[in-house]
């Protein structure tokens, strides 16, 4: 007679660390709103008084997607032109452009990557105002920057970043609010809404069962949702190893649409606002091709898709929706990985701090 298998102790369950850190997100968002807002507002006021002429954003990986979100927010809400930097121009090529009166914002979970530190140091020497947005106020990056914003997410041990991403988004939202003299009050519902999303894990698990054998995924969005698409693709690739390609809806129509079929799922992140409106022609083309279309967005959009997840976006400003959009996609990456018999806490070949130079 065969004895039953001994169940895993809770401490050994695959994905337990990532799961715990995803569950911490409502508390992190509350802490940032209640404790971090005054400091962020002061930093924003100090920088606004110096009237930067444009903004350069520096980051890698998950933080790069938060930086892209900040680019949309700064350009749309403040009219400040922004660019995403190439660090190798500083670190590999030794370029030293004139950055007088330019705000350089470096976003980094750990604040420890050598190329981020070196490029920020070089930018400051070239005349830039430098701001670090990190989860570690004692990091080398914070040390070389003139200003620092602490995202206050607490230690993050899972290799896939989750709570530091949503905290970075909220911190950057509050920073832009401070630059424009706002109080950030519109963000107050976010922690409760995040809790509601995390409580709907069974819905995500059903999606994961549907797509556990996917060989490829395409993720698309426009406007504020585009950074969410890029971050979701990264989460799926680094946890489940599924090749996930992220495209702006506009770019998807310029060639990549040809690879879409009725086998590989397409995930569309549909913001409730102008970005979602701009995505409509893309959704129509995808339906016309018979794509297996999964919508993360408002109920009316989900009803017209093959599958989806309804977001509680009614009354939530479009610029705040990315904080919510990514949560079911983090859960999806976790659940797909578990369903494929892998451990999202330990992606192969990855380290928490990337030592790029």
mmCIF file of C-alpha atoms in Angstrom:
data_model
loop_
_atom_site.group_PDB
_atom_site.id
_atom_site.type_symbol
_atom_site.label_atom_id
_atom_site.label_comp_id
_atom_site.label_asym_id
_atom_site.label_seq_id
_atom_site.Cartn_x
_atom_site.Cartn_y
_atom_site.Cartn_z
ATOM 1 C CA UNK A 1 0.000 0.000 0.000
ATOM 2 C CA UNK A 2 1.437 3.377 -1.039
ATOM 3 C CA UNK A 3 1.464 6.048 1.644
ATOM 4 C CA UNK A 4 0.090 9.484 0.677
ATOM 5 C CA UNK A 5 2.651 12.093 -0.353
ATOM 6 C CA UNK A 6 3.771 14.412 2.405
ATOM 7 C CA UNK A 7 2.417 17.883 1.665
ATOM 8 C CA UNK A 8 4.855 20.747 1.245
ATOM 9 C CA UNK A 9 5.335 22.823 4.392
ATOM 10 C CA UNK A 10 3.956 26.327 3.811
ATOM 11 C CA UNK A 11 7.514 27.662 3.857
ATOM 12 C CA UNK A 12 8.412 25.490 0.846
ATOM 13 C CA UNK A 13 5.393 26.089 -1.392
ATOM 14 C CA UNK A 14 6.437 27.373 -4.836
ATOM 15 C CA UNK A 15 5.721 31.054 -5.292
ATOM 16 C CA UNK A 16 4.956 31.739 -1.627
ATOM 17 C CA UNK A 17 7.321 34.759 -1.446
ATOM 18 C CA UNK A 18 5.956 36.407 -4.584
ATOM 19 C CA UNK A 19 2.419 35.671 -3.392
ATOM 20 C CA UNK A 20 3.071 37.253 -0.001
ATOM 21 C CA UNK A 21 4.603 40.358 -1.536
ATOM 22 C CA UNK A 22 1.718 40.807 -3.968
ATOM 23 C CA UNK A 23 -0.621 40.620 -0.979
ATOM 24 C CA UNK A 24 1.337 43.413 0.753
ATOM 25 C CA UNK A 25 0.516 45.940 -1.968
ATOM 26 C CA UNK A 26 -2.565 47.518 -0.356
ATOM 27 C CA UNK A 27 -0.586 48.150 2.856
ATOM 28 C CA UNK A 28 2.351 49.576 0.884
ATOM 29 C CA UNK A 29 0.069 51.934 -1.032
ATOM 30 C CA UNK A 30 -1.576 53.093 2.212
ATOM 31 C CA UNK A 31 1.806 53.711 3.830
ATOM 32 C CA UNK A 32 2.998 55.739 0.894
ATOM 33 C CA UNK A 33 -0.167 57.844 0.870
ATOM 34 C CA UNK A 34 -0.277 58.398 4.625
ATOM 35 C CA UNK A 35 3.419 58.713 5.456
ATOM 36 C CA UNK A 36 5.291 59.381 2.227
ATOM 37 C CA UNK A 37 3.162 62.071 0.623
ATOM 38 C CA UNK A 38 4.498 65.099 2.582
ATOM 39 C CA UNK A 39 8.116 64.294 1.745
ATOM 40 C CA UNK A 40 7.317 63.651 -1.927
ATOM 41 C CA UNK A 41 5.393 66.923 -2.107
ATOM 42 C CA UNK A 42 8.350 68.819 -0.621
ATOM 43 C CA UNK A 43 10.787 67.297 -3.122
ATOM 44 C CA UNK A 44 8.399 68.181 -5.951
ATOM 45 C CA UNK A 45 8.033 71.763 -4.748
ATOM 46 C CA UNK A 46 11.799 72.202 -4.496
ATOM 47 C CA UNK A 47 12.307 70.887 -8.026
ATOM 48 C CA UNK A 48 9.385 72.889 -9.460
ATOM 49 C CA UNK A 49 10.960 76.070 -8.064
ATOM 50 C CA UNK A 50 14.057 75.378 -10.176
ATOM 51 C CA UNK A 51 11.960 75.202 -13.369
ATOM 52 C CA UNK A 52 13.550 72.292 -15.270
ATOM 53 C CA UNK A 53 13.237 72.727 -19.038
ATOM 54 C CA UNK A 54 12.739 69.035 -19.754
ATOM 55 C CA UNK A 55 13.068 65.620 -18.104
ATOM 56 C CA UNK A 56 15.222 62.570 -18.773
ATOM 57 C CA UNK A 57 14.189 59.273 -17.183
ATOM 58 C CA UNK A 58 16.698 56.525 -16.454
ATOM 59 C CA UNK A 59 15.888 52.943 -15.432
ATOM 60 C CA UNK A 60 16.074 49.270 -16.374
ATOM 61 C CA UNK A 61 13.703 46.311 -16.223
ATOM 62 C CA UNK A 62 10.562 46.760 -14.145
ATOM 63 C CA UNK A 63 11.705 50.231 -13.100
ATOM 64 C CA UNK A 64 11.955 51.181 -16.783
ATOM 65 C CA UNK A 65 8.235 50.536 -17.114
ATOM 66 C CA UNK A 66 7.567 52.788 -14.111
ATOM 67 C CA UNK A 67 9.743 55.431 -15.789
ATOM 68 C CA UNK A 68 7.704 55.086 -18.994
ATOM 69 C CA UNK A 69 4.569 55.667 -16.925
ATOM 70 C CA UNK A 70 6.173 58.834 -15.541
ATOM 71 C CA UNK A 71 6.935 59.978 -19.098
ATOM 72 C CA UNK A 72 3.265 59.755 -20.035
ATOM 73 C CA UNK A 73 2.233 61.539 -16.849
ATOM 74 C CA UNK A 74 4.761 64.375 -17.100
ATOM 75 C CA UNK A 75 4.055 65.050 -20.762
ATOM 76 C CA UNK A 76 0.262 64.765 -20.538
ATOM 77 C CA UNK A 77 -0.342 66.488 -17.224
ATOM 78 C CA UNK A 78 2.467 69.063 -17.167
ATOM 79 C CA UNK A 79 3.446 69.518 -20.800
ATOM 80 C CA UNK A 80 7.081 68.784 -19.918
ATOM 81 C CA UNK A 81 8.931 67.051 -22.748
ATOM 82 C CA UNK A 82 10.541 63.805 -21.572
ATOM 83 C CA UNK A 83 12.977 61.254 -22.887
ATOM 84 C CA UNK A 84 14.130 57.792 -21.811
ATOM 85 C CA UNK A 85 17.921 57.758 -21.589
ATOM 86 C CA UNK A 86 20.451 55.279 -22.939
ATOM 87 C CA UNK A 87 22.906 54.807 -20.080
ATOM 88 C CA UNK A 88 25.619 53.453 -22.351
ATOM 89 C CA UNK A 89 26.024 56.919 -23.874
ATOM 90 C CA UNK A 90 27.489 57.911 -20.498
ATOM 91 C CA UNK A 91 29.024 54.672 -19.269
ATOM 92 C CA UNK A 92 30.342 53.060 -22.472
ATOM 93 C CA UNK A 93 30.824 56.021 -24.821
ATOM 94 C CA UNK A 94 31.711 58.715 -22.301
ATOM 95 C CA UNK A 95 29.309 61.293 -23.778
ATOM 96 C CA UNK A 96 28.841 64.413 -21.676
ATOM 97 C CA UNK A 97 25.892 66.445 -23.034
ATOM 98 C CA UNK A 98 25.000 69.801 -21.503
ATOM 99 C CA UNK A 99 22.274 68.981 -18.974
ATOM 100 C CA UNK A 100 21.946 72.388 -17.376
ATOM 101 C CA UNK A 101 18.407 72.849 -16.037
ATOM 102 C CA UNK A 102 17.441 69.304 -17.049
ATOM 103 C CA UNK A 103 15.762 67.054 -14.485
ATOM 104 C CA UNK A 104 17.188 63.521 -14.558
ATOM 105 C CA UNK A 105 14.956 61.030 -12.718
ATOM 106 C CA UNK A 106 16.493 57.614 -12.043
ATOM 107 C CA UNK A 107 14.093 54.875 -10.961
ATOM 108 C CA UNK A 108 15.575 51.782 -9.315
ATOM 109 C CA UNK A 109 14.148 49.274 -6.882
ATOM 110 C CA UNK A 110 17.504 48.590 -5.189
ATOM 111 C CA UNK A 111 19.450 51.711 -6.129
ATOM 112 C CA UNK A 112 22.504 49.505 -6.496
ATOM 113 C CA UNK A 113 23.077 48.914 -10.225
ATOM 114 C CA UNK A 114 26.500 50.339 -11.162
ATOM 115 C CA UNK A 115 25.371 51.761 -14.518
ATOM 116 C CA UNK A 116 22.499 53.658 -12.895
ATOM 117 C CA UNK A 117 24.838 55.104 -10.282
ATOM 118 C CA UNK A 118 27.520 56.021 -12.826
ATOM 119 C CA UNK A 119 25.132 57.637 -15.293
ATOM 120 C CA UNK A 120 23.412 59.622 -12.535
ATOM 121 C CA UNK A 121 26.758 60.833 -11.215
ATOM 122 C CA UNK A 122 27.761 61.881 -14.750
ATOM 123 C CA UNK A 123 24.427 63.643 -15.301
ATOM 124 C CA UNK A 124 24.838 65.636 -12.116
ATOM 125 C CA UNK A 125 28.377 66.617 -13.125
ATOM 126 C CA UNK A 126 26.928 67.776 -16.479
ATOM 127 C CA UNK A 127 24.596 70.213 -14.709
ATOM 128 C CA UNK A 128 21.421 68.158 -14.240
ATOM 129 C CA UNK A 129 19.055 68.215 -11.285
ATOM 130 C CA UNK A 130 19.078 64.576 -10.201
ATOM 131 C CA UNK A 131 16.278 62.684 -8.470
ATOM 132 C CA UNK A 132 16.479 59.043 -7.396
ATOM 133 C CA UNK A 133 13.266 57.067 -6.823
ATOM 134 C CA UNK A 134 14.198 53.910 -4.925
ATOM 135 C CA UNK A 135 13.174 51.441 -2.245
ATOM 136 C CA UNK A 136 16.447 52.043 -0.402
ATOM 137 C CA UNK A 137 17.302 55.533 0.910
ATOM 138 C CA UNK A 138 20.763 54.272 1.903
ATOM 139 C CA UNK A 139 21.587 53.018 -1.602
ATOM 140 C CA UNK A 140 24.534 54.231 -3.713
ATOM 141 C CA UNK A 141 22.070 55.775 -6.175
ATOM 142 C CA UNK A 142 20.383 57.822 -3.464
ATOM 143 C CA UNK A 143 23.823 58.904 -2.300
ATOM 144 C CA UNK A 144 24.886 60.372 -5.657
ATOM 145 C CA UNK A 145 21.528 62.071 -6.359
ATOM 146 C CA UNK A 146 20.610 65.561 -5.232
ATOM 147 C CA UNK A 147 17.066 64.524 -4.329
ATOM 148 C CA UNK A 148 15.559 61.191 -3.308
ATOM 149 C CA UNK A 149 12.065 59.705 -3.027
ATOM 150 C CA UNK A 150 11.641 56.580 -0.899
ATOM 151 C CA UNK A 151 8.834 54.354 -2.241
ATOM 152 C CA UNK A 152 8.558 52.715 1.209
ATOM 153 C CA UNK A 153 7.705 49.218 -0.047
ATOM 154 C CA UNK A 154 9.747 47.361 2.581
ATOM 155 C CA UNK A 155 12.160 44.501 1.759
ATOM 156 C CA UNK A 156 11.303 42.667 -1.443
ATOM 157 C CA UNK A 157 12.771 39.151 -1.537
ATOM 158 C CA UNK A 158 11.059 37.554 -4.527
ATOM 159 C CA UNK A 159 13.027 37.995 -7.744
ATOM 160 C CA UNK A 160 9.957 39.196 -9.698
ATOM 161 C CA UNK A 161 9.264 42.745 -8.523
ATOM 162 C CA UNK A 162 5.615 43.341 -7.626
ATOM 163 C CA UNK A 163 5.026 45.667 -4.688
ATOM 164 C CA UNK A 164 7.974 47.880 -5.634
ATOM 165 C CA UNK A 165 6.435 48.399 -9.080
ATOM 166 C CA UNK A 166 3.031 49.596 -7.858
ATOM 167 C CA UNK A 167 4.745 51.674 -5.150
ATOM 168 C CA UNK A 168 6.971 53.293 -7.792
ATOM 169 C CA UNK A 169 3.912 54.147 -9.893
ATOM 170 C CA UNK A 170 2.153 55.754 -6.953
ATOM 171 C CA UNK A 171 5.283 57.637 -5.839
ATOM 172 C CA UNK A 172 5.743 59.010 -9.361
ATOM 173 C CA UNK A 173 2.070 59.981 -9.520
ATOM 174 C CA UNK A 174 2.422 61.868 -6.222
ATOM 175 C CA UNK A 175 5.599 63.523 -7.489
ATOM 176 C CA UNK A 176 3.847 64.790 -10.634
ATOM 177 C CA UNK A 177 0.941 65.937 -8.472
ATOM 178 C CA UNK A 178 3.404 67.877 -6.319
ATOM 179 C CA UNK A 179 4.977 69.501 -9.372
ATOM 180 C CA UNK A 180 1.574 70.764 -10.486
ATOM 181 C CA UNK A 181 0.486 71.834 -6.992
ATOM 182 C CA UNK A 182 -2.011 69.028 -6.461
ATOM 183 C CA UNK A 183 -2.644 67.112 -3.240
ATOM 184 C CA UNK A 184 -2.887 63.565 -4.635
ATOM 185 C CA UNK A 185 -6.282 63.005 -3.001
ATOM 186 C CA UNK A 186 -7.564 61.153 -6.062
ATOM 187 C CA UNK A 187 -5.261 58.244 -5.152
ATOM 188 C CA UNK A 188 -6.914 57.550 -1.788
ATOM 189 C CA UNK A 189 -9.224 54.749 -3.065
ATOM 190 C CA UNK A 190 -6.315 52.745 -4.508
ATOM 191 C CA UNK A 191 -5.439 50.601 -1.445
ATOM 192 C CA UNK A 192 -9.035 49.390 -1.004
ATOM 193 C CA UNK A 193 -9.394 48.715 -4.734
ATOM 194 C CA UNK A 194 -6.114 46.786 -4.729
ATOM 195 C CA UNK A 195 -7.468 44.620 -1.902
ATOM 196 C CA UNK A 196 -10.587 43.886 -3.947
ATOM 197 C CA UNK A 197 -8.473 42.801 -6.921
ATOM 198 C CA UNK A 198 -6.270 40.518 -4.840
ATOM 199 C CA UNK A 199 -9.375 38.832 -3.417
ATOM 200 C CA UNK A 200 -10.397 37.714 -6.931
ATOM 201 C CA UNK A 201 -7.581 35.228 -7.343
ATOM 202 C CA UNK A 202 -9.909 32.410 -8.386
ATOM 203 C CA UNK A 203 -10.838 34.365 -11.523
ATOM 204 C CA UNK A 204 -7.183 34.731 -12.409
ATOM 205 C CA UNK A 205 -6.542 31.055 -11.694
ATOM 206 C CA UNK A 206 -9.229 30.156 -14.244
ATOM 207 C CA UNK A 207 -7.440 32.307 -16.838
ATOM 208 C CA UNK A 208 -4.152 30.651 -15.928
ATOM 209 C CA UNK A 209 -5.641 27.192 -16.522
ATOM 210 C CA UNK A 210 -6.820 28.379 -19.934
ATOM 211 C CA UNK A 211 -3.378 29.631 -20.950
ATOM 212 C CA UNK A 212 -0.955 27.347 -19.120
ATOM 213 C CA UNK A 213 0.083 25.673 -22.382
ATOM 214 C CA UNK A 214 0.472 28.878 -24.380
ATOM 215 C CA UNK A 215 3.663 28.937 -26.425
ATOM 216 C CA UNK A 216 3.567 32.684 -26.973
ATOM 217 C CA UNK A 217 1.573 35.703 -25.821
ATOM 218 C CA UNK A 218 1.094 39.168 -27.240
ATOM 219 C CA UNK A 219 0.198 42.007 -24.874
ATOM 220 C CA UNK A 220 -0.993 45.353 -26.163
ATOM 221 C CA UNK A 221 -2.322 48.676 -24.922
ATOM 222 C CA UNK A 222 -2.107 52.388 -25.570
ATOM 223 C CA UNK A 223 -1.470 55.492 -23.501
ATOM 224 C CA UNK A 224 -1.175 54.969 -19.764
ATOM 225 C CA UNK A 225 -1.802 51.237 -20.250
ATOM 226 C CA UNK A 226 1.267 50.683 -22.419
ATOM 227 C CA UNK A 227 3.733 50.524 -19.472
ATOM 228 C CA UNK A 228 1.371 47.936 -17.931
ATOM 229 C CA UNK A 229 1.586 45.832 -21.090
ATOM 230 C CA UNK A 230 5.377 45.944 -21.015
ATOM 231 C CA UNK A 231 5.524 45.075 -17.306
ATOM 232 C CA UNK A 232 3.046 42.206 -17.727
ATOM 233 C CA UNK A 233 5.138 40.777 -20.566
ATOM 234 C CA UNK A 234 8.257 40.938 -18.414
ATOM 235 C CA UNK A 235 6.504 39.202 -15.506
ATOM 236 C CA UNK A 236 5.305 36.369 -17.731
ATOM 237 C CA UNK A 237 8.717 35.894 -19.329
ATOM 238 C CA UNK A 238 10.755 35.950 -16.137
ATOM 239 C CA UNK A 239 8.447 33.640 -14.171
ATOM 240 C CA UNK A 240 6.880 31.200 -16.657
ATOM 241 C CA UNK A 241 9.431 31.575 -19.503
ATOM 242 C CA UNK A 242 6.604 32.093 -22.002
ATOM 243 C CA UNK A 243 7.784 34.440 -24.780
ATOM 244 C CA UNK A 244 5.542 37.472 -24.259
ATOM 245 C CA UNK A 245 5.726 40.354 -26.719
ATOM 246 C CA UNK A 246 4.473 43.790 -25.670
ATOM 247 C CA UNK A 247 3.385 46.291 -28.309
ATOM 248 C CA UNK A 248 1.700 49.633 -28.357
ATOM 249 C CA UNK A 249 -1.577 49.085 -30.179
ATOM 250 C CA UNK A 250 -0.408 51.518 -32.865
ATOM 251 C CA UNK A 251 2.828 49.564 -33.370
ATOM 252 C CA UNK A 252 0.964 46.248 -33.444
ATOM 253 C CA UNK A 253 -0.839 47.375 -36.600
ATOM 254 C CA UNK A 254 2.476 48.234 -38.312
ATOM 255 C CA UNK A 255 3.499 44.643 -39.037
ATOM 256 C CA UNK A 256 3.359 42.449 -35.903
ATOM 257 C CA UNK A 257 -0.401 41.973 -36.409
ATOM 258 C CA UNK A 258 0.530 39.427 -39.096
ATOM 259 C CA UNK A 259 1.689 36.934 -36.443
ATOM 260 C CA UNK A 260 -1.630 37.039 -34.546
ATOM 261 C CA UNK A 261 -3.750 33.916 -34.973
ATOM 262 C CA UNK A 262 -6.504 32.081 -33.091
ATOM 263 C CA UNK A 263 -4.022 30.014 -31.066
ATOM 264 C CA UNK A 264 -1.675 32.440 -29.318
ATOM 265 C CA UNK A 265 -3.586 34.619 -26.837
ATOM 266 C CA UNK A 266 -3.548 38.401 -27.109
ATOM 267 C CA UNK A 267 -3.955 40.264 -23.813
ATOM 268 C CA UNK A 268 -5.291 43.803 -24.241
ATOM 269 C CA UNK A 269 -4.965 46.240 -21.341
ATOM 270 C CA UNK A 270 -7.832 48.674 -21.916
ATOM 271 C CA UNK A 271 -7.719 51.780 -19.766
ATOM 272 C CA UNK A 272 -11.010 53.507 -19.090
ATOM 273 C CA UNK A 273 -10.272 56.786 -20.857
ATOM 274 C CA UNK A 274 -8.528 58.201 -23.901
ATOM 275 C CA UNK A 275 -5.981 55.399 -24.093
ATOM 276 C CA UNK A 276 -8.755 52.819 -24.236
ATOM 277 C CA UNK A 277 -10.572 54.837 -26.893
ATOM 278 C CA UNK A 278 -7.391 54.958 -28.997
ATOM 279 C CA UNK A 279 -7.076 51.159 -28.686
ATOM 280 C CA UNK A 280 -10.549 50.440 -30.118
ATOM 281 C CA UNK A 281 -9.483 50.133 -33.786
ATOM 282 C CA UNK A 282 -6.821 47.639 -32.715
ATOM 283 C CA UNK A 283 -9.357 45.559 -30.777
ATOM 284 C CA UNK A 284 -11.647 45.553 -33.815
ATOM 285 C CA UNK A 285 -8.812 44.292 -36.044
ATOM 286 C CA UNK A 286 -7.913 41.593 -33.529
ATOM 287 C CA UNK A 287 -11.518 40.388 -33.373
ATOM 288 C CA UNK A 288 -11.631 40.406 -37.154
ATOM 289 C CA UNK A 289 -8.628 38.075 -37.247
ATOM 290 C CA UNK A 290 -10.315 35.673 -34.832
ATOM 291 C CA UNK A 291 -7.714 36.295 -32.140
ATOM 292 C CA UNK A 292 -8.049 34.668 -28.729
ATOM 293 C CA UNK A 293 -8.526 38.079 -27.119
ATOM 294 C CA UNK A 294 -8.227 38.536 -23.360
ATOM 295 C CA UNK A 295 -9.228 41.978 -22.056
ATOM 296 C CA UNK A 296 -8.133 43.487 -18.768
ATOM 297 C CA UNK A 297 -10.370 46.515 -18.403
ATOM 298 C CA UNK A 298 -13.944 47.792 -18.089
ATOM 299 C CA UNK A 299 -16.859 45.352 -18.112
ATOM 300 C CA UNK A 300 -18.165 46.513 -21.503
ATOM 301 C CA UNK A 301 -14.819 45.639 -23.105
ATOM 302 C CA UNK A 302 -14.472 42.285 -21.346
ATOM 303 C CA UNK A 303 -17.938 41.239 -22.558
ATOM 304 C CA UNK A 304 -16.763 41.509 -26.182
ATOM 305 C CA UNK A 305 -13.616 39.412 -25.672
ATOM 306 C CA UNK A 306 -12.865 35.688 -25.551
ATOM 307 C CA UNK A 307 -12.012 36.036 -21.853
ATOM 308 C CA UNK A 308 -10.983 38.743 -19.444
ATOM 309 C CA UNK A 309 -10.883 40.363 -16.060
ATOM 310 C CA UNK A 310 -13.063 43.334 -15.139
ATOM 311 C CA UNK A 311 -11.249 46.194 -13.445
ATOM 312 C CA UNK A 312 -13.001 48.503 -10.944
ATOM 313 C CA UNK A 313 -12.069 51.654 -12.875
ATOM 314 C CA UNK A 314 -15.306 53.609 -12.587
ATOM 315 C CA UNK A 315 -14.450 56.975 -11.067
ATOM 316 C CA UNK A 316 -10.685 56.254 -11.078
ATOM 317 C CA UNK A 317 -8.621 58.809 -13.002
ATOM 318 C CA UNK A 318 -6.964 57.325 -16.090
ATOM 319 C CA UNK A 319 -3.495 58.236 -14.824
ATOM 320 C CA UNK A 320 -4.095 56.141 -11.671
ATOM 321 C CA UNK A 321 -5.467 53.030 -13.371
ATOM 322 C CA UNK A 322 -2.015 51.480 -14.095
ATOM 323 C CA UNK A 323 -1.611 50.878 -10.343
ATOM 324 C CA UNK A 324 -4.653 48.598 -10.541
ATOM 325 C CA UNK A 325 -4.206 47.164 -14.045
ATOM 326 C CA UNK A 326 -0.988 45.355 -13.249
ATOM 327 C CA UNK A 327 -2.290 43.464 -10.191
ATOM 328 C CA UNK A 328 -4.351 40.795 -12.029
ATOM 329 C CA UNK A 329 -1.476 40.433 -14.495
ATOM 330 C CA UNK A 330 1.001 39.847 -11.657
ATOM 331 C CA UNK A 331 -1.389 37.206 -10.338
ATOM 332 C CA UNK A 332 -1.680 35.704 -13.817
ATOM 333 C CA UNK A 333 2.096 35.377 -14.163
ATOM 334 C CA UNK A 334 2.237 33.698 -10.742
ATOM 335 C CA UNK A 335 -0.636 31.299 -11.426
ATOM 336 C CA UNK A 336 0.504 30.351 -14.949
ATOM 337 C CA UNK A 337 3.961 29.586 -13.577
ATOM 338 C CA UNK A 338 2.560 27.380 -10.806
ATOM 339 C CA UNK A 339 0.279 25.623 -13.314
ATOM 340 C CA UNK A 340 3.325 24.861 -15.471
ATOM 341 C CA UNK A 341 5.082 23.227 -12.507
ATOM 342 C CA UNK A 342 7.647 25.990 -11.974
ATOM 343 C CA UNK A 343 8.535 28.253 -9.070
ATOM 344 C CA UNK A 344 7.987 31.994 -9.639
ATOM 345 C CA UNK A 345 10.165 32.778 -6.614
ATOM 346 C CA UNK A 346 13.251 31.401 -8.317
ATOM 347 C CA UNK A 347 13.422 32.294 -12.022
ATOM 348 C CA UNK A 348 16.495 30.785 -13.599
ATOM 349 C CA UNK A 349 19.517 32.972 -14.391
ATOM 350 C CA UNK A 350 18.183 36.044 -12.549
ATOM 351 C CA UNK A 351 19.545 38.073 -9.628
ATOM 352 C CA UNK A 352 17.765 40.732 -7.552
ATOM 353 C CA UNK A 353 20.372 43.418 -8.307
ATOM 354 C CA UNK A 354 21.542 43.453 -11.923
ATOM 355 C CA UNK A 355 25.228 44.372 -12.078
ATOM 356 C CA UNK A 356 25.172 46.112 -15.466
ATOM 357 C CA UNK A 357 28.040 48.475 -16.189
#
